[in-house]
Short mmCIF file of C-alpha atoms in Angstrom, two decimals:
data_model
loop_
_atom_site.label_atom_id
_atom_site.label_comp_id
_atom_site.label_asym_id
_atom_site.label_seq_id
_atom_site.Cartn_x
_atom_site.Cartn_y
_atom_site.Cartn_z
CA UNK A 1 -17.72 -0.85 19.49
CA UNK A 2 -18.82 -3.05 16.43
CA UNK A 3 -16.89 -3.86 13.75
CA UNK A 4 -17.48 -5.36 10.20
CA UNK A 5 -16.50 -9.24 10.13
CA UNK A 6 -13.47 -9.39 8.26
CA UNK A 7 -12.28 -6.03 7.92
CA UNK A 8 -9.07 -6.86 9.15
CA UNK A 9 -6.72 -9.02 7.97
CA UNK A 10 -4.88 -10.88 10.34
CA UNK A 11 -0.73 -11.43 10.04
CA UNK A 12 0.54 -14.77 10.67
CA UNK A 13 4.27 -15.42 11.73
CA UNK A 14 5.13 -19.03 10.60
CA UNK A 15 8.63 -20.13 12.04
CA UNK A 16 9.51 -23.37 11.42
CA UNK A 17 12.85 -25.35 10.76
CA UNK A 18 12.28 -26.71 7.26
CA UNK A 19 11.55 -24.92 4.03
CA UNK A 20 9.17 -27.26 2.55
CA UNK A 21 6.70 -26.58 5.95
CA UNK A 22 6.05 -22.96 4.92
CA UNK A 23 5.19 -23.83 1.90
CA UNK A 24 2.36 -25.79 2.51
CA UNK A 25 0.99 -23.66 5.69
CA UNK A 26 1.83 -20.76 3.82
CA UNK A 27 -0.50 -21.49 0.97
CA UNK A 28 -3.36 -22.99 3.51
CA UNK A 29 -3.27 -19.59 5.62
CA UNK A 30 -3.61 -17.14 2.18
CA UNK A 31 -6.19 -19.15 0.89
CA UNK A 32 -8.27 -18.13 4.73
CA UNK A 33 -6.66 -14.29 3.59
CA UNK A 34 -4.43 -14.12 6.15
CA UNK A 35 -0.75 -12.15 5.65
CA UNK A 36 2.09 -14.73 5.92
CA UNK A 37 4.94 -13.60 6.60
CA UNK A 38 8.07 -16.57 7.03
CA UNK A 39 11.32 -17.30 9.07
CA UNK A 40 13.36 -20.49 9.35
CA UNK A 41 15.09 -18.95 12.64
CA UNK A 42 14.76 -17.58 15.80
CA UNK A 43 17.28 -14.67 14.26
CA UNK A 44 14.81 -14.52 11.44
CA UNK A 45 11.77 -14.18 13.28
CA UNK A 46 12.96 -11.67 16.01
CA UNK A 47 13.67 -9.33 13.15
CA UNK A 48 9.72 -10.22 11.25
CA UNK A 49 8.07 -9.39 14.75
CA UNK A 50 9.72 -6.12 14.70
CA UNK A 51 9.11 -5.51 11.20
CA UNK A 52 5.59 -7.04 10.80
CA UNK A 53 3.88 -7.28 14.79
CA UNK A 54 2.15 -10.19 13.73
CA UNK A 55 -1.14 -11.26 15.52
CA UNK A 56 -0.17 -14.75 15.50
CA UNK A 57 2.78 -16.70 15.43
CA UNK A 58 2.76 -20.60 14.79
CA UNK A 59 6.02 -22.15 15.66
CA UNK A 60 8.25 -25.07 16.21
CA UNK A 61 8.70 -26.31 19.59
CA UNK A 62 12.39 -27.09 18.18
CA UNK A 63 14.05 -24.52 15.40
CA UNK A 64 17.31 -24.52 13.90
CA UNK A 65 18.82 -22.34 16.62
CA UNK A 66 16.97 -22.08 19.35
CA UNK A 67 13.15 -23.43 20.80
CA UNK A 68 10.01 -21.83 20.80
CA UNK A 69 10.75 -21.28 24.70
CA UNK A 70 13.77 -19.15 23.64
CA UNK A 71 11.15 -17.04 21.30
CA UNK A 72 8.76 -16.73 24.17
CA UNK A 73 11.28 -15.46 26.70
CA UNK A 74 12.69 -12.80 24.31
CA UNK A 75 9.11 -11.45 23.43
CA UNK A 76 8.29 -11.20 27.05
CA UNK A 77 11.46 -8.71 27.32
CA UNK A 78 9.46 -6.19 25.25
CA UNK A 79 5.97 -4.84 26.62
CA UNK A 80 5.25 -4.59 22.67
CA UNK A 81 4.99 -8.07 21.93
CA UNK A 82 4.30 -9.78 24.77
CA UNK A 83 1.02 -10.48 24.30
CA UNK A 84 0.95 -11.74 20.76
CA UNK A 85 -0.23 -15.40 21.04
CA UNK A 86 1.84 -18.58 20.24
CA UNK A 87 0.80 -21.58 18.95
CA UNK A 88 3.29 -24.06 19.18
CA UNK A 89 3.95 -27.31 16.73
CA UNK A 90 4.87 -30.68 19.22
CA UNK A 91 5.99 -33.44 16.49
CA UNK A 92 7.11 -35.93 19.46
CA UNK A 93 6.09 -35.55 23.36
CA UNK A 94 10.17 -36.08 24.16
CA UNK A 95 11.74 -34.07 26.33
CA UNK A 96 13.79 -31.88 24.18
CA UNK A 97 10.48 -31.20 22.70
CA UNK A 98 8.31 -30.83 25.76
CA UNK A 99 10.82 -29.01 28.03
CA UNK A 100 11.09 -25.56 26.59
CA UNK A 101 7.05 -25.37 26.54
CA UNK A 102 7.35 -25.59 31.03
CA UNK A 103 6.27 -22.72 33.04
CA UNK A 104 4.68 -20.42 29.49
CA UNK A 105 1.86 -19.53 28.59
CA UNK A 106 1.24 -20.32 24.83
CA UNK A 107 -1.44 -19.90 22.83
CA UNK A 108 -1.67 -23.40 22.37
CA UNK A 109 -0.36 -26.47 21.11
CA UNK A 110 -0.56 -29.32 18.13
CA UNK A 111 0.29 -32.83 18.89
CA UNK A 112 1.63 -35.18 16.12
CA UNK A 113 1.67 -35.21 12.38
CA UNK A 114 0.76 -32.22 10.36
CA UNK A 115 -3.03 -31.91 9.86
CA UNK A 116 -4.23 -28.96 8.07
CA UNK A 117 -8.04 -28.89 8.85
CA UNK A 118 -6.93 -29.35 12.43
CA UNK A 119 -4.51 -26.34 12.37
CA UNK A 120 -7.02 -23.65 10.64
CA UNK A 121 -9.27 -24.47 13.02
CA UNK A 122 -7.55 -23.93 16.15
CA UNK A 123 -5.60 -21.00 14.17
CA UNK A 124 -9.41 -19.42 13.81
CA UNK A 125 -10.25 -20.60 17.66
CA UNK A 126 -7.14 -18.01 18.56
CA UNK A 127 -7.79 -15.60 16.23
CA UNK A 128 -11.48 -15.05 17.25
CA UNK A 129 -9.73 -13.43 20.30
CA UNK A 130 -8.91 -10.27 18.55
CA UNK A 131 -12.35 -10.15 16.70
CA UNK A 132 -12.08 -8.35 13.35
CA UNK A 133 -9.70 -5.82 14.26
CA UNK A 134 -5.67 -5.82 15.12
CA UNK A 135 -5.01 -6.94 18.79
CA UNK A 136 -2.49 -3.87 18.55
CA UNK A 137 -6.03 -1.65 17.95
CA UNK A 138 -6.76 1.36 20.38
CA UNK A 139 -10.24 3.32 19.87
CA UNK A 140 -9.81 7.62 19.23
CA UNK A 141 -11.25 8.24 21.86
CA UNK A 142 -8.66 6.75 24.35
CA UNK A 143 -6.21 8.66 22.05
CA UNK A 144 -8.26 11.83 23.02
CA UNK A 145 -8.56 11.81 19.07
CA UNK A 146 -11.69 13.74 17.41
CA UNK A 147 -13.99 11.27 15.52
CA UNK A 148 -14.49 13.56 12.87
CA UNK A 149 -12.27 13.48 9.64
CA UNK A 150 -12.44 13.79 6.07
CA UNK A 151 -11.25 11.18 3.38
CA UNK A 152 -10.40 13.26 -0.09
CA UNK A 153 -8.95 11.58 -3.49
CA UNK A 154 -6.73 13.44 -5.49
CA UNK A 155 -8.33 14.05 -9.54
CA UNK A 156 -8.09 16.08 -12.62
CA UNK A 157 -11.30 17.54 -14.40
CA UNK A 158 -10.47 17.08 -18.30
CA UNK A 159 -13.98 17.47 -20.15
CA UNK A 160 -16.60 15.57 -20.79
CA UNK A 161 -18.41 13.01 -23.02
CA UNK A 162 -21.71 13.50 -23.88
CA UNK A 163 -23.52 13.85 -20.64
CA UNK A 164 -21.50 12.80 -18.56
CA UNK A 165 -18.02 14.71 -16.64
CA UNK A 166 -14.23 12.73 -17.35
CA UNK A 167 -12.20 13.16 -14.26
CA UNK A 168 -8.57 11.35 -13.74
CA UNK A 169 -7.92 10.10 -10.48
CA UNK A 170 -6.03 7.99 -8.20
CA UNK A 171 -8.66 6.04 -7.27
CA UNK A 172 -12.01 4.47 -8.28
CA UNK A 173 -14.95 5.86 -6.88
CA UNK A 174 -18.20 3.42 -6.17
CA UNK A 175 -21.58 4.31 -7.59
CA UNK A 176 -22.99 4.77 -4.22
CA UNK A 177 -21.12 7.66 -3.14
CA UNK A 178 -22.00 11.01 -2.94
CA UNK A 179 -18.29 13.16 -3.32
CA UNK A 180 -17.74 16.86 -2.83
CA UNK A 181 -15.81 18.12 -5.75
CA UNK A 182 -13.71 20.86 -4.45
CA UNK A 183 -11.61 22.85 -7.11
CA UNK A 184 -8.27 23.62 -5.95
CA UNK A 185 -8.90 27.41 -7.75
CA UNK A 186 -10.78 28.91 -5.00
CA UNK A 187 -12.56 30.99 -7.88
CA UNK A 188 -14.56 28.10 -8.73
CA UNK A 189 -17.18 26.70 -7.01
CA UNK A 190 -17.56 23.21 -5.45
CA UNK A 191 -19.80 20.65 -6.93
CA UNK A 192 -21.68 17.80 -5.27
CA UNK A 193 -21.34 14.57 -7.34
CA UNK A 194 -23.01 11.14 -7.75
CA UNK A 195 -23.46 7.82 -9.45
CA UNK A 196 -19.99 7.75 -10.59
CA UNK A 197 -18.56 4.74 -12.67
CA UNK A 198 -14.85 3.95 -13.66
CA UNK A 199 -13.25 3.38 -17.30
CA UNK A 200 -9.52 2.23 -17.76
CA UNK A 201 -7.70 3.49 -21.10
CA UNK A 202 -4.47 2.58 -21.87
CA UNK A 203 -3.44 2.09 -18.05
CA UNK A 204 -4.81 5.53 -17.31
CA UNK A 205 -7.90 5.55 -14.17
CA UNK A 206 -10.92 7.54 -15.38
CA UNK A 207 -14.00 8.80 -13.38
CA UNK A 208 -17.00 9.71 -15.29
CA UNK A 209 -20.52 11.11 -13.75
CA UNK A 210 -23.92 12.72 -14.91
CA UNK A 211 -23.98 16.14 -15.07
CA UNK A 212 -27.82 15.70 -15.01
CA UNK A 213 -27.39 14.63 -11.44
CA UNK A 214 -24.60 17.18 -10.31
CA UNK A 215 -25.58 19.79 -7.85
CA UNK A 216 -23.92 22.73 -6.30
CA UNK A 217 -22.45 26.44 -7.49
CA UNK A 218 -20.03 23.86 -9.33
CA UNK A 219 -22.55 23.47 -12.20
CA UNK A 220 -21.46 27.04 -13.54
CA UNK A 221 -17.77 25.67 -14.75
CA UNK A 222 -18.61 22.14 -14.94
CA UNK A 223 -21.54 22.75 -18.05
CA UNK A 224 -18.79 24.88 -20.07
CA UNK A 225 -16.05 21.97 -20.02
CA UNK A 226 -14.91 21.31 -23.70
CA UNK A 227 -16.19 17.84 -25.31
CA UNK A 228 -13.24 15.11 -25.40
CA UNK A 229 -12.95 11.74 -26.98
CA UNK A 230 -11.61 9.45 -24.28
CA UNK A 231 -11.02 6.81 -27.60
CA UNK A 232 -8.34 9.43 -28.52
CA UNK A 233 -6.25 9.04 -25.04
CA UNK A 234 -2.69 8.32 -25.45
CA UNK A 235 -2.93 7.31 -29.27
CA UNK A 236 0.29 8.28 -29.92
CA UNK A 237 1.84 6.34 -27.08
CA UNK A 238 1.91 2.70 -26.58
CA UNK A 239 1.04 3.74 -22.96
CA UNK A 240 2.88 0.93 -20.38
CA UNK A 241 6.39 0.49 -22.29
CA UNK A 242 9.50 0.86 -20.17
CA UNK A 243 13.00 1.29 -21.65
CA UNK A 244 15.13 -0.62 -18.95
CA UNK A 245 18.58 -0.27 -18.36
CA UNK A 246 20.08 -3.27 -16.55
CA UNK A 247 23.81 -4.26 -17.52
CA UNK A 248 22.75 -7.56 -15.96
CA UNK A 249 20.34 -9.63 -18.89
CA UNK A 250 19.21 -12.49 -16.44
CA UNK A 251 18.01 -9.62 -13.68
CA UNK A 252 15.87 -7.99 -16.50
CA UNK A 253 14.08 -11.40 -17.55
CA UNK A 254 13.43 -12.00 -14.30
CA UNK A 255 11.49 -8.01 -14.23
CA UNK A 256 10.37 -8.91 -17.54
CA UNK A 257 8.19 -11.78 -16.42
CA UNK A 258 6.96 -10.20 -13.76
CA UNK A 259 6.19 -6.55 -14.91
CA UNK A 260 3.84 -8.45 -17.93
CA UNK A 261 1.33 -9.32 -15.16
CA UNK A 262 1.11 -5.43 -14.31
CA UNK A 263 0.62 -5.01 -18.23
CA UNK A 264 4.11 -3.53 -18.09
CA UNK A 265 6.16 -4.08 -21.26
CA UNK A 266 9.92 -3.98 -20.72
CA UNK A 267 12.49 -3.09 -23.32
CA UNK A 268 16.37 -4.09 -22.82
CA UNK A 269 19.37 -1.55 -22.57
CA UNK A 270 22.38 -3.45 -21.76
CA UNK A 271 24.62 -0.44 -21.45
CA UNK A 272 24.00 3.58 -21.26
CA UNK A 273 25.12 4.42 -24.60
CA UNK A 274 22.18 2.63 -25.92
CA UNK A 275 19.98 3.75 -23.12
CA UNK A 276 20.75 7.25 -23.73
CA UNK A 277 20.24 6.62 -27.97
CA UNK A 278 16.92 4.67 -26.99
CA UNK A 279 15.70 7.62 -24.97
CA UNK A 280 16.35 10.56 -27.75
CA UNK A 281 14.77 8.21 -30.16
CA UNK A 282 11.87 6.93 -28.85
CA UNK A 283 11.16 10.63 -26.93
CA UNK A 284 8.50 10.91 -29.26
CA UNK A 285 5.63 9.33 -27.21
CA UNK A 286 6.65 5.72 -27.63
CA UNK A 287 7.69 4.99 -23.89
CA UNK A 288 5.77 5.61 -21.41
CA UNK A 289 8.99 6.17 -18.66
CA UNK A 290 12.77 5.24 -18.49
CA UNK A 291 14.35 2.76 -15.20
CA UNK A 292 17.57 2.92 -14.87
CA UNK A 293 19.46 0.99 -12.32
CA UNK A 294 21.94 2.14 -10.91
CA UNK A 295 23.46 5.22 -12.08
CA UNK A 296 27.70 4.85 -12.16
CA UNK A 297 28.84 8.30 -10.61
CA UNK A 298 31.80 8.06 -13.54
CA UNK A 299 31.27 10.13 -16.79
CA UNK A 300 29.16 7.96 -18.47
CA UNK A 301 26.24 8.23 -15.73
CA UNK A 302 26.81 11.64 -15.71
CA UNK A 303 26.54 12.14 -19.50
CA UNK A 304 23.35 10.77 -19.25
CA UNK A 305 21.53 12.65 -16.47
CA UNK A 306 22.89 16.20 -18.31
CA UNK A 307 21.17 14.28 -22.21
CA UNK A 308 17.95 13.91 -19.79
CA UNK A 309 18.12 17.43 -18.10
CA UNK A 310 18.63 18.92 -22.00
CA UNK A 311 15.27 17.54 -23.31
CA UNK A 312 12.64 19.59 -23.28
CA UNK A 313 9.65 18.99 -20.66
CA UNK A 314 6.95 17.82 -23.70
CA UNK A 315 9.77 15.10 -25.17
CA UNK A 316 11.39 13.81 -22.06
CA UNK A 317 10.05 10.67 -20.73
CA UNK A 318 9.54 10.60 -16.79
CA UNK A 319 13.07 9.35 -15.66
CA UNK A 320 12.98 6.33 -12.47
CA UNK A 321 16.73 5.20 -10.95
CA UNK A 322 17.14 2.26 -8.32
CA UNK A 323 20.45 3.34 -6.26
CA UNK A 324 21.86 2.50 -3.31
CA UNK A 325 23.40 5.65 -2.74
CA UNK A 326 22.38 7.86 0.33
CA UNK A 327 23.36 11.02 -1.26
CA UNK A 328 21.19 10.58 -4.49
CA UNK A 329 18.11 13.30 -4.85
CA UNK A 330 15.54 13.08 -7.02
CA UNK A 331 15.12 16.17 -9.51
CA UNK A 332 12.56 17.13 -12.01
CA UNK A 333 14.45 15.17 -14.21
CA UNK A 334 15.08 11.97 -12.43
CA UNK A 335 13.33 10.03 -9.20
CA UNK A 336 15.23 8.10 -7.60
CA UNK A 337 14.07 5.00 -5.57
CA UNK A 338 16.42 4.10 -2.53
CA UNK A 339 17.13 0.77 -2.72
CA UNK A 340 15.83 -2.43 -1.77
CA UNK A 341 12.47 -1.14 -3.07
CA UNK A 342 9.38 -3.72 -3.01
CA UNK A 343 7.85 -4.61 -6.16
CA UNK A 344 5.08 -2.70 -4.92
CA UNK A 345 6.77 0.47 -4.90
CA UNK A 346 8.05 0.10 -7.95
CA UNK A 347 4.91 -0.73 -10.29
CA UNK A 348 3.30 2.16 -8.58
CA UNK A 349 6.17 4.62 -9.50
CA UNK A 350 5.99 3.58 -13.32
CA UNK A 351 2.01 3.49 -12.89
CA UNK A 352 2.25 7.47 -12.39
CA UNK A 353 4.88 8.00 -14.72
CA UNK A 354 2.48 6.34 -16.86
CA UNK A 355 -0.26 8.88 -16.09
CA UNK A 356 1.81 11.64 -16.22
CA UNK A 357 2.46 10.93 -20.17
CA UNK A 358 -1.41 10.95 -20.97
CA UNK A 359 -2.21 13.18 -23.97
CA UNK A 360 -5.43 15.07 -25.32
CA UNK A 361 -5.58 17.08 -28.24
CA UNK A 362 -4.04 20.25 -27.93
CA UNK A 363 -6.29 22.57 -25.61
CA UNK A 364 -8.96 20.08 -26.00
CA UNK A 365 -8.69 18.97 -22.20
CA UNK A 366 -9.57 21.14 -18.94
CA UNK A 367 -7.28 20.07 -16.95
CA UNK A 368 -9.01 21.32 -13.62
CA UNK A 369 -7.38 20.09 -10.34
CA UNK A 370 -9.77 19.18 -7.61
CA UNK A 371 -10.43 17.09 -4.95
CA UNK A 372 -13.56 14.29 -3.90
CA UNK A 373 -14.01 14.73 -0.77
CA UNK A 374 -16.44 12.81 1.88
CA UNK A 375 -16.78 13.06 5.86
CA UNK A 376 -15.74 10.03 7.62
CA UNK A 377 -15.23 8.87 11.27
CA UNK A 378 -12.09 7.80 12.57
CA UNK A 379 -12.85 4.54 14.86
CA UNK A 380 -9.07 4.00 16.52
CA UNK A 381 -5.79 3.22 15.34
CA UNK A 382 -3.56 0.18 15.17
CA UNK A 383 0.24 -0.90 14.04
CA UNK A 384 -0.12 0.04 10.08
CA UNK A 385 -2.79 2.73 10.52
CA UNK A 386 -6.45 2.28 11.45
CA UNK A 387 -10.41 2.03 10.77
CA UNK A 388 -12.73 4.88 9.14
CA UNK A 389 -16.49 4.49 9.30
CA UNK A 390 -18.45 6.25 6.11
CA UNK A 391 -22.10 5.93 4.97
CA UNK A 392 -20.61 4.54 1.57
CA UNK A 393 -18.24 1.88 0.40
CA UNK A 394 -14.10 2.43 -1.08
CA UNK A 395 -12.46 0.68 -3.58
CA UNK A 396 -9.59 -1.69 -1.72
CA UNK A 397 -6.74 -0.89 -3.07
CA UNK A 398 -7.55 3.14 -3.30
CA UNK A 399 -4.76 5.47 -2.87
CA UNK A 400 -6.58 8.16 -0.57
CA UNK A 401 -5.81 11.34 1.78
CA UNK A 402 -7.15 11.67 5.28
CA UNK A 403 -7.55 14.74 6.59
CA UNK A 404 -7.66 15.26 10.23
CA UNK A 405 -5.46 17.73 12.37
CA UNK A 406 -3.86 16.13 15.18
CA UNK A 407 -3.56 12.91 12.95
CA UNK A 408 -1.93 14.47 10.57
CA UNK A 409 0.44 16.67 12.61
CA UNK A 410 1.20 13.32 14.74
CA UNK A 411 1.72 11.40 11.19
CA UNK A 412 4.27 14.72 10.36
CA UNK A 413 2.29 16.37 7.86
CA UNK A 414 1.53 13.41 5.75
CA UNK A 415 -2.23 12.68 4.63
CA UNK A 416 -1.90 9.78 2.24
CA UNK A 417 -3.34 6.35 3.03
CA UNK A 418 -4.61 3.25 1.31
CA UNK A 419 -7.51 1.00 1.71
CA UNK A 420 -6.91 -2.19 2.63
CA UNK A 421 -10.70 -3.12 2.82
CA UNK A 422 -14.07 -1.69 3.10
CA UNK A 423 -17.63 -3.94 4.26
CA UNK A 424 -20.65 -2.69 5.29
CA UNK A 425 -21.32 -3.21 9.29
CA UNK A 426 -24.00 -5.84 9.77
CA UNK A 427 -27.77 -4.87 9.72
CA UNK A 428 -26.37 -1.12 9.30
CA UNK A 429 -26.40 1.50 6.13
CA UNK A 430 -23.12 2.09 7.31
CA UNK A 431 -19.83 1.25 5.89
CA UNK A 432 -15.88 0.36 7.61
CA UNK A 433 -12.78 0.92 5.82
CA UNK A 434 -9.02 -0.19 7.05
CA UNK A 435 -6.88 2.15 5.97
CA UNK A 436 -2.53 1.72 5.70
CA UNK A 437 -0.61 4.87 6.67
CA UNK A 438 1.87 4.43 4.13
CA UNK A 439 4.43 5.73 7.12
CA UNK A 440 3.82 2.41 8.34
CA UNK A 441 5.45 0.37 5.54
CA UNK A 442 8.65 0.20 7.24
CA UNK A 443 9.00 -1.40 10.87
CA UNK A 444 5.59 -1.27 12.06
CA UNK A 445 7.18 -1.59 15.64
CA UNK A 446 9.18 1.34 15.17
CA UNK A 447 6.20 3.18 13.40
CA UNK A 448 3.32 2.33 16.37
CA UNK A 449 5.93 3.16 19.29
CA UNK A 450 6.73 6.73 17.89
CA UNK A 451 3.33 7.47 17.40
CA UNK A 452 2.06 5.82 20.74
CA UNK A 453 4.92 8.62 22.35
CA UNK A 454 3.36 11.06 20.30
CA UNK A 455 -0.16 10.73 21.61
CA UNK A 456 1.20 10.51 25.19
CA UNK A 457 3.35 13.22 25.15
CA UNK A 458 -0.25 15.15 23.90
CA UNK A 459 -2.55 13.63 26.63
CA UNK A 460 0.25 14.92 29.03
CA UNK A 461 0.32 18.21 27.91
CA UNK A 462 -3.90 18.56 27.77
CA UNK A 463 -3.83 17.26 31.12
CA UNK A 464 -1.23 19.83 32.79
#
């Protein structure tokens, strides 16, 4: 099987004893778009290989608590990651350095002083091992896993502008694909769509496309959708401002900073009593979502989830609490986020808060839910989720749903993936996405074994 150069990109483990070391490999490896992940430990990087099942892992031959013999002889104890190659850093050929490295089989191995052209090479030399896919990566078929699957992005129908159809969606859609728009009302037909370009308003995602070009029963309800002004979009909200509750100031400069590159603009509430006042006064519009952190279960937490559940649905903001407590649900009212969250998870919470605030002119908007759909083949799987082949190119980064049966039942239920990259396959009209299984964002150990038991379990029972 052929895969596009590239498409995957390779994790590196980097365990060394002293800080200053990952820092400079660190930056020479993301530069070659590799994932770094770090550890200063054999305690440390025991716990990233479970978490991470890195493809590579350059290490000392000495660390601060054990030697890179001491890592090899642990990984060996699991069939998992026994395999994953070692490349091992030599500063001195002295015994204490040489003696752990007897009767293993690394990788390889880097005499002397740090030399970085040296390193990527041989890194790449290793590497080229596992080709442009995950050395964890097992075809469908030896799953016994159908080929045949559909990848489908979420999207709202809202009007149009001039000639051309305004959908809002979780995803941007490239100009060379050609996307079934199913309606989620049955009672409307589907529509087949092309040539579709993006526009971004106010931190909301917008799909446009010629109705000129549209084809399909669809047409019927698409040519009577009322004319909007796109200009017009969230003009009476200032779109990405947060109202952020954090009793501790330094912690929100530190979100502050950060949440400006996302265009996020944060705005202090040191206690609850002014988080609460904040909320009823700016309910207007003005925010575009509330964070709270860390809700005290006393009466002054409480008053303020009952002053949230009081508003009405038009003037409450969409509600987001960081807690550590296991017993905390989210509600209509409030989601909560389980802490620690990743940055990651956090932007893209207030990102849909964000879009849930949009606002047209009153019945000026069609609000039509639907789906883009487009067949796909599923090429295999691997430790985060796997490779699609389509006749078209995603947008890296997209948030979208795969749809496929036993996937999806092994997966329990869930659809929802993201697209880590998409290139075309050499010398082909044919395209290769990697996808995430955002099931996999956890221990990717822990996610791969359950699922490799799943498939077993099925190839059992087919063969009995």
């Amino acid at each position: 099987m052929e895969f596009a150069k590239g498409l995957t990109p390779h994790t590196i483990l980097i365990l060394v004893d002293k800080s200053e070391k990952i820092v400079t490999m660190g930056a020479l490896f993301q530069k070659m778009n590799f994932k770094v992940v770090t550890a200063i430990s054999l305690y440390e990087a025991l716990k990233m290989i479970d978490q991470e099942m890195p493809h590579l892992i350059i290490c000392d031959a000495i660390i601060a608590d054990g030697t890179a013999g001491n890592l090899y002889d642990r990984m060996q104890q699991q069939a998992l990651f026994k395999n994953i190659p070692i490349l091992v850093l030599v500063a001195n050929k002295t015994k204490e350095q040489l003696s752990p490295l007897r009767g293993r089989k690394f990788a390889g191995f880097m005499l002397g002083k740090f030399d970085g052209r040296a390193l990527t090479t041989k890194v790449k030399e290793i590497l080229e091992g596992h080709g442009d896919i995950s050395p964890f990566f097992v075809p469908a078929d030896q799953c016994h896993l159908a080929g045949d699957c559909t990848l489908a992005i979420n999207a709202k129908v809202i009007g149009r502008v001039g000639d051309q159809m305004v959908c809002q969606s979780e995803a941007e859609v490239d100009g060379e694909a050609a996307l079934l728009c199913q309606p989620m009302d049955k009672s409307k037909g589907p529509a087949l769509l092309k040539m579709g370009s993006n526009v971004l308003k106010a931190g909301v995602l917008y799909n446009l496309f010629p109705m000129n070009v549209i084809r399909g029963s669809g047409r019927g309800w698409i040519g009577h959708l009322p004319e909007i002004n796109l200009d017009a979009i969230n003009a009476s909200t200032d779109g990405r401002r947060v109202m952020f509750y954090d009793p501790k100031p330094e912690r929100f400069e530190q979100f502050k900073k950060v949440l400006a590159g996302y265009e996020i603009e944060l705005i202090h509430a040191g206690n609850l009593q002014s988080a609460a006042a904040m909320i009823i006064r700016e309910s207007d519009g003005t925010l575009g979502c509330v964070y709270l952190d860390e809700l005290p279960a006393n009466s002054s937490g409480i008053a303020i989830k009952e002053a949230i559940a009081r508003m009405n649905d038009k003037a409450r903001p969409p509600v987001i609490a960081g807690t550590t407590s296991l017993n905390a649900k989210s509600t209509r009212e409030i989601r909560f986020l389980k802490k620690p969250f990743g940055l990651g998870l956090l932007v893209e919470s207030m990102d849909q808060a964000f879009k849930s605030r949009t606002n047209f002119a009153e019945g000026a908007s069609a609000n039509i839910e639907v789906q883009f759909q487009t067949p796909a083949k599923l090429l295999g799987l691997d430790e985060t989720g796997g490779i699609v082949q389509l006749k078209f190119p995603v947008v890296a980064n997209s948030k979208l749903y795969l749809t496929h049966p036993v996937l999806n039942e092994l997966w329990g239920g869930k659809s929802e993936v993201r697209i880590i990259s998409a290139m075309r396959l050499e010398n082909s009209n044919v395209w290769q996405a990697k996808f995430e299984n955002f099931a996999a964002q956890g221990s990717k150990s822990r996610y791969w074994e359950r699922l490799a038991k799943q498939i077993a379990q099925r190839l059992v029972s087919a063969s009995a």
